[in-house]
Each structure stands twice: as C-alpha cells, then as structure tokens.
Amino acid sequence: QVQLQESGPGLVKPSETLALTCTVSGASFDNYYWAWIRQPPGKGLEWLGYVSYSGSTSYEPSLKSRLTMSLDRSKNQFSLKLTSATAADTSLYFCARQKERGLRTFFDYWGQGILVSVSS
Amino acid sequence: SSELIQPPSVSVSPGQTASISCSGDNLRGKYVSWYQKKPGQSPVLSMYQDNKRPSEIPERFSGSNSGKTATLTIRETQAMDEAEYYCQAWDSRNATVIFGGGTKLTVL
C-alpha cells in the first residue's frame, strides 16, 4: 500500500522559507516523479513541480525562482522549499506521486495534505 | 497560460447519469485525467489519460475526450459520488500541469 505523508510547520512568517517534507512508504522512488500540489483556501489545485527519481526537477514557471525540491532516498522522503513566503502562499499543500510526465502526466497517490498559513 | 474550464456545479438525482465537462484550448492530443475530492480528504484519481479507469474505481465511471471537451461520466450515481471533481492536463506551451477550477457534484 503506497502512502505519502506531509510534515512541516503549519505557520510561516512572511518573507521566510516554507519547508515541507513528504515521507513515502510502500513504494520505491524509482521510475516515478514526486510532486507537490497546493490548494489555496476556497480555490482550485495548483501544481508546483516535481523531483524525479534521478533527482532532476521541473517547476511551475511562475514560481521557479522561489522553489527547490529534492529527494532523500536514505529517509524515503522528498522535500519542498519555497522562499520569500507571502500570504498568497497560504494553502493546503499535498505531496503526490506523479506517474508520468509531459502529456501523459497524472497523479495516482496523494498525501492527506498539510495546511500552511503565512502570517506574522 | 492555458486554462481548463469546468462548470462550477452539476446536480443529479440518485441512480441517474452525471456528466462533468472540461474544455480547453485544443484538447486534441492532450490527455485529461480526473480527480475526486471530498472535504477533508486527499484527491483520488478517478480517470487517467482520457479513459483509463484505475482498478479501484467503479465501472460506473468512464471518461472521454472529443478534442474540444473532455467528459467524466458517472452512471447510476450514488450519494457517495458527491464530491468536487477536477480535470487535469499538461500544458506543453508553458511546460506545466494545469487543473480545471473544479465541479461540485451534488446528488439530490
């Protein structure tokens, strides 16, 4: 059974770095892409990007300058860092397994989500 | 950037067929996937690559893509199908994943 679980602070101050970790169980990192998706309150889903099994990354262009994603195989974790956080980054953040990339992209397993608020 | 347009809401009576549409700039050649999201729960993949159904999803669910509109169809709709449904595709021009705004399915 593949399971993903997000963890990290639920409150981040403006201008600071939002950092989250996703712990994966029941699956190998190999041949998959490990993604972050967020949902602002009352709004739809927004893809942030992925880190691949090889460590390569792909980011949402509008957030690319602020995003870093990485993989730690020894801990079965992948992580997200979003710098210069603002209130607009307040969202429910999901980690997900991205089964393919490009035109064939879809997400077959998701974490429960973690609510992160950006506020002083 | 490209957009996927969904109706905000769809209502259906129990036992009837619900159709949820997703339109965008030339869906021909794009694969559309669908996710069911209930309050307080994570999204569940309901259909992928237009018309492939994950094994755990009931056969009542089906998908199609005409090139102009993708559609998620739910036959014999049940109360448990009541949820928000999101379509998703890849935007090649901007090299990003795009989601529709979501459709709230109400089973009256």
GROMACS .gro file of N, CA and C in nm, chain A residues 6 37 39 43-48 50 58-61 92 94 98-113, chain B residues 29-33 35 37 40-45 47-49 52 56 86 88-90 92 94-102:
model
  192
    6GLU      N    1   0.267   1.426   0.448
    6GLU     CA    2   0.335   1.555   0.455
    6GLU      C    3   0.366   1.591   0.601
   37ILE      N    4   0.163   1.977  -0.490
   37ILE     CA    5   0.045   2.044  -0.542
   37ILE      C    6  -0.020   2.116  -0.425
   39GLN      N    7  -0.349   2.387  -0.272
   39GLN     CA    8  -0.485   2.434  -0.290
   39GLN      C    9  -0.510   2.550  -0.194
   43LYS      N   10  -1.009   2.772  -0.330
   43LYS     CA   11  -0.968   2.776  -0.471
   43LYS      C   12  -0.934   2.636  -0.521
   44GLY      N   13  -0.889   2.629  -0.645
   44GLY     CA   14  -0.859   2.501  -0.708
   44GLY      C   15  -0.716   2.457  -0.683
   45LEU      N   16  -0.680   2.350  -0.751
   45LEU     CA   17  -0.549   2.288  -0.733
   45LEU      C   18  -0.444   2.356  -0.821
   46GLU      N   19  -0.323   2.367  -0.769
   46GLU     CA   20  -0.211   2.427  -0.842
   46GLU      C   21  -0.088   2.337  -0.829
   47TRP      N   22  -0.037   2.293  -0.942
   47TRP     CA   23   0.084   2.211  -0.944
   47TRP      C   24   0.205   2.301  -0.921
   48LEU      N   25   0.294   2.258  -0.833
   48LEU     CA   26   0.415   2.336  -0.803
   48LEU      C   27   0.537   2.280  -0.876
   50TYR      N   28   0.792   1.890  -0.961
   50TYR     CA   29   0.830   1.757  -0.916
   50TYR      C   30   0.982   1.743  -0.907
   58SER      N   31   1.142   1.977  -1.214
   58SER     CA   32   1.065   2.059  -1.307
   58SER      C   33   0.970   2.141  -1.221
   59TYR      N   34   0.968   2.272  -1.244
   59TYR     CA   35   0.890   2.360  -1.159
   59TYR      C   36   0.788   2.439  -1.240
   60GLU      N   37   0.679   2.477  -1.173
   60GLU     CA   38   0.582   2.569  -1.229
   60GLU      C   39   0.658   2.699  -1.263
   61PRO      N   40   0.652   2.742  -1.389
   61PRO     CA   41   0.735   2.856  -1.432
   61PRO      C   42   0.719   2.982  -1.347
   92LEU      N   43  -0.338   2.459   0.139
   92LEU     CA   44  -0.327   2.319   0.175
   92LEU      C   45  -0.227   2.258   0.077
   94PHE      N   46  -0.023   1.942  -0.081
   94PHE     CA   47  -0.026   1.798  -0.098
   94PHE      C   48   0.105   1.751  -0.163
   98GLN      N   49   0.364   1.133  -0.908
   98GLN     CA   50   0.332   1.164  -1.046
   98GLN      C   51   0.376   1.046  -1.130
   99LYS      N   52   0.283   0.981  -1.195
   99LYS     CA   53   0.311   0.853  -1.260
   99LYS      C   54   0.391   0.871  -1.388
  100GLU      N   55   0.363   0.976  -1.461
  100GLU     CA   56   0.438   1.001  -1.584
  100GLU      C   57   0.463   1.151  -1.591
  101ARG      N   58   0.527   1.195  -1.697
  101ARG     CA   59   0.549   1.338  -1.713
  101ARG      C   60   0.507   1.380  -1.854
  102GLY      N   61   0.502   1.511  -1.874
  102GLY     CA   62   0.459   1.562  -2.003
  102GLY      C   63   0.312   1.534  -2.028
  103LEU      N   64   0.279   1.507  -2.151
  103LEU     CA   65   0.139   1.491  -2.191
  103LEU      C   66   0.068   1.380  -2.115
  104ARG      N   67   0.139   1.280  -2.073
  104ARG     CA   68   0.076   1.163  -2.010
  104ARG      C   69   0.068   1.175  -1.858
  105THR      N   70   0.102   1.293  -1.805
  105THR     CA   71   0.107   1.315  -1.660
  105THR      C   72  -0.024   1.284  -1.588
  106PHE      N   73  -0.016   1.214  -1.478
  106PHE     CA   74  -0.128   1.204  -1.385
  106PHE      C   75  -0.071   1.167  -1.248
  107PHE      N   76  -0.154   1.180  -1.145
  107PHE     CA   77  -0.111   1.162  -1.007
  107PHE      C   78  -0.192   1.049  -0.945
  108ASP      N   79  -0.125   0.939  -0.909
  108ASP     CA   80  -0.201   0.822  -0.864
  108ASP      C   81  -0.210   0.805  -0.713
  109TYR      N   82  -0.120   0.865  -0.638
  109TYR     CA   83  -0.130   0.861  -0.492
  109TYR      C   84  -0.101   1.000  -0.437
  110TRP      N   85  -0.178   1.035  -0.336
  110TRP     CA   86  -0.167   1.167  -0.274
  110TRP      C   87  -0.153   1.153  -0.123
  111GLY      N   88  -0.086   1.249  -0.062
  111GLY     CA   89  -0.086   1.258   0.083
  111GLY      C   90  -0.217   1.320   0.131
  112GLN      N   91  -0.232   1.327   0.263
  112GLN     CA   92  -0.353   1.382   0.323
  112GLN      C   93  -0.359   1.534   0.312
  113GLY      N   94  -0.242   1.594   0.294
  113GLY     CA   95  -0.237   1.739   0.285
  113GLY      C   96  -0.201   1.802   0.419
  149GLY      N   97  -0.495   1.578  -2.871
  149GLY     CA   98  -0.354   1.549  -2.846
  149GLY      C   99  -0.313   1.564  -2.702
  150LYS      N  100  -0.404   1.610  -2.618
  150LYS     CA  101  -0.376   1.617  -2.475
  150LYS      C  102  -0.447   1.502  -2.406
  151TYR      N  103  -0.387   1.454  -2.300
  151TYR     CA  104  -0.452   1.355  -2.216
  151TYR      C  105  -0.512   1.425  -2.095
  152VAL      N  106  -0.637   1.392  -2.063
  152VAL     CA  107  -0.705   1.453  -1.948
  152VAL      C  108  -0.725   1.347  -1.839
  153SER      N  109  -0.695   1.385  -1.718
  153SER     CA  110  -0.719   1.299  -1.602
  153SER      C  111  -0.818   1.366  -1.509
  155TYR      N  112  -0.990   1.384  -1.095
  155TYR     CA  113  -0.971   1.355  -0.953
  155TYR      C  114  -1.099   1.388  -0.879
  157LYS      N  115  -1.248   1.480  -0.513
  157LYS     CA  116  -1.202   1.530  -0.384
  157LYS      C  117  -1.321   1.557  -0.294
  160GLY      N  118  -1.194   1.747   0.341
  160GLY     CA  119  -1.108   1.688   0.442
  160GLY      C  120  -1.031   1.565   0.397
  161GLN      N  121  -1.044   1.530   0.271
  161GLN     CA  122  -0.975   1.413   0.219
  161GLN      C  123  -0.883   1.452   0.105
  162SER      N  124  -0.787   1.367   0.077
  162SER     CA  125  -0.698   1.394  -0.036
  162SER      C  126  -0.768   1.355  -0.167
  163PRO      N  127  -0.727   1.416  -0.278
  163PRO     CA  128  -0.785   1.380  -0.407
  163PRO      C  129  -0.761   1.233  -0.441
  164VAL      N  130  -0.856   1.176  -0.512
  164VAL     CA  131  -0.847   1.037  -0.557
  164VAL      C  132  -0.852   1.035  -0.709
  165LEU      N  133  -0.754   0.969  -0.769
  165LEU     CA  134  -0.752   0.955  -0.915
  165LEU      C  135  -0.874   0.875  -0.958
  167MET      N  136  -0.990   0.888  -1.312
  167MET     CA  137  -0.975   0.853  -1.454
  167MET      C  138  -0.841   0.912  -1.499
  168TYR      N  139  -0.766   0.840  -1.582
  168TYR     CA  140  -0.641   0.896  -1.631
  168TYR      C  141  -0.627   0.875  -1.780
  169GLN      N  142  -0.551   0.961  -1.841
  169GLN     CA  143  -0.524   0.955  -1.986
  169GLN      C  144  -0.655   0.935  -2.064
  172LYS      N  145  -0.888   0.586  -1.906
  172LYS     CA  146  -0.836   0.469  -1.832
  172LYS      C  147  -0.883   0.480  -1.687
  176GLU      N  148  -0.945   0.047  -0.870
  176GLU     CA  149  -1.031   0.062  -0.753
  176GLU      C  150  -1.153   0.150  -0.779
  206TYR      N  151  -1.204   1.745  -1.031
  206TYR     CA  152  -1.110   1.830  -1.101
  206TYR      C  153  -1.054   1.757  -1.223
  208GLN      N  154  -0.750   1.757  -1.523
  208GLN     CA  155  -0.607   1.794  -1.524
  208GLN      C  156  -0.545   1.754  -1.657
  209ALA      N  157  -0.455   1.836  -1.705
  209ALA     CA  158  -0.385   1.806  -1.830
  209ALA      C  159  -0.247   1.870  -1.825
  210TRP      N  160  -0.169   1.845  -1.928
  210TRP     CA  161  -0.034   1.903  -1.940
  210TRP      C  162  -0.040   2.017  -2.042
  212SER      N  163   0.170   2.205  -2.274
  212SER     CA  164   0.301   2.195  -2.339
  212SER      C  165   0.365   2.332  -2.361
  214ASN      N  166   0.354   2.601  -2.183
  214ASN     CA  167   0.415   2.659  -2.063
  214ASN      C  168   0.488   2.556  -1.978
  215ALA      N  169   0.491   2.431  -2.027
  215ALA     CA  170   0.561   2.323  -1.955
  215ALA      C  171   0.515   2.315  -1.810
  216THR      N  172   0.384   2.303  -1.794
  216THR     CA  173   0.330   2.294  -1.659
  216THR      C  174   0.203   2.210  -1.660
  217VAL      N  175   0.169   2.159  -1.543
  217VAL     CA  176   0.043   2.087  -1.525
  217VAL      C  177  -0.066   2.189  -1.496
  218ILE      N  178  -0.181   2.172  -1.558
  218ILE     CA  179  -0.293   2.261  -1.532
  218ILE      C  180  -0.413   2.180  -1.483
  219PHE      N  181  -0.487   2.243  -1.391
  219PHE     CA  182  -0.609   2.184  -1.338
  219PHE      C  183  -0.727   2.272  -1.374
  220GLY      N  184  -0.843   2.211  -1.392
  220GLY     CA  185  -0.965   2.288  -1.403
  220GLY      C  186  -1.003   2.344  -1.268
  221GLY      N  187  -1.097   2.435  -1.267
  221GLY     CA  188  -1.138   2.500  -1.144
  221GLY      C  189  -1.221   2.413  -1.050
  222GLY      N  190  -1.263   2.297  -1.099
  222GLY     CA  191  -1.339   2.206  -1.014
  222GLY      C  192  -1.489   2.217  -1.037
   0.00000   0.00000   0.00000
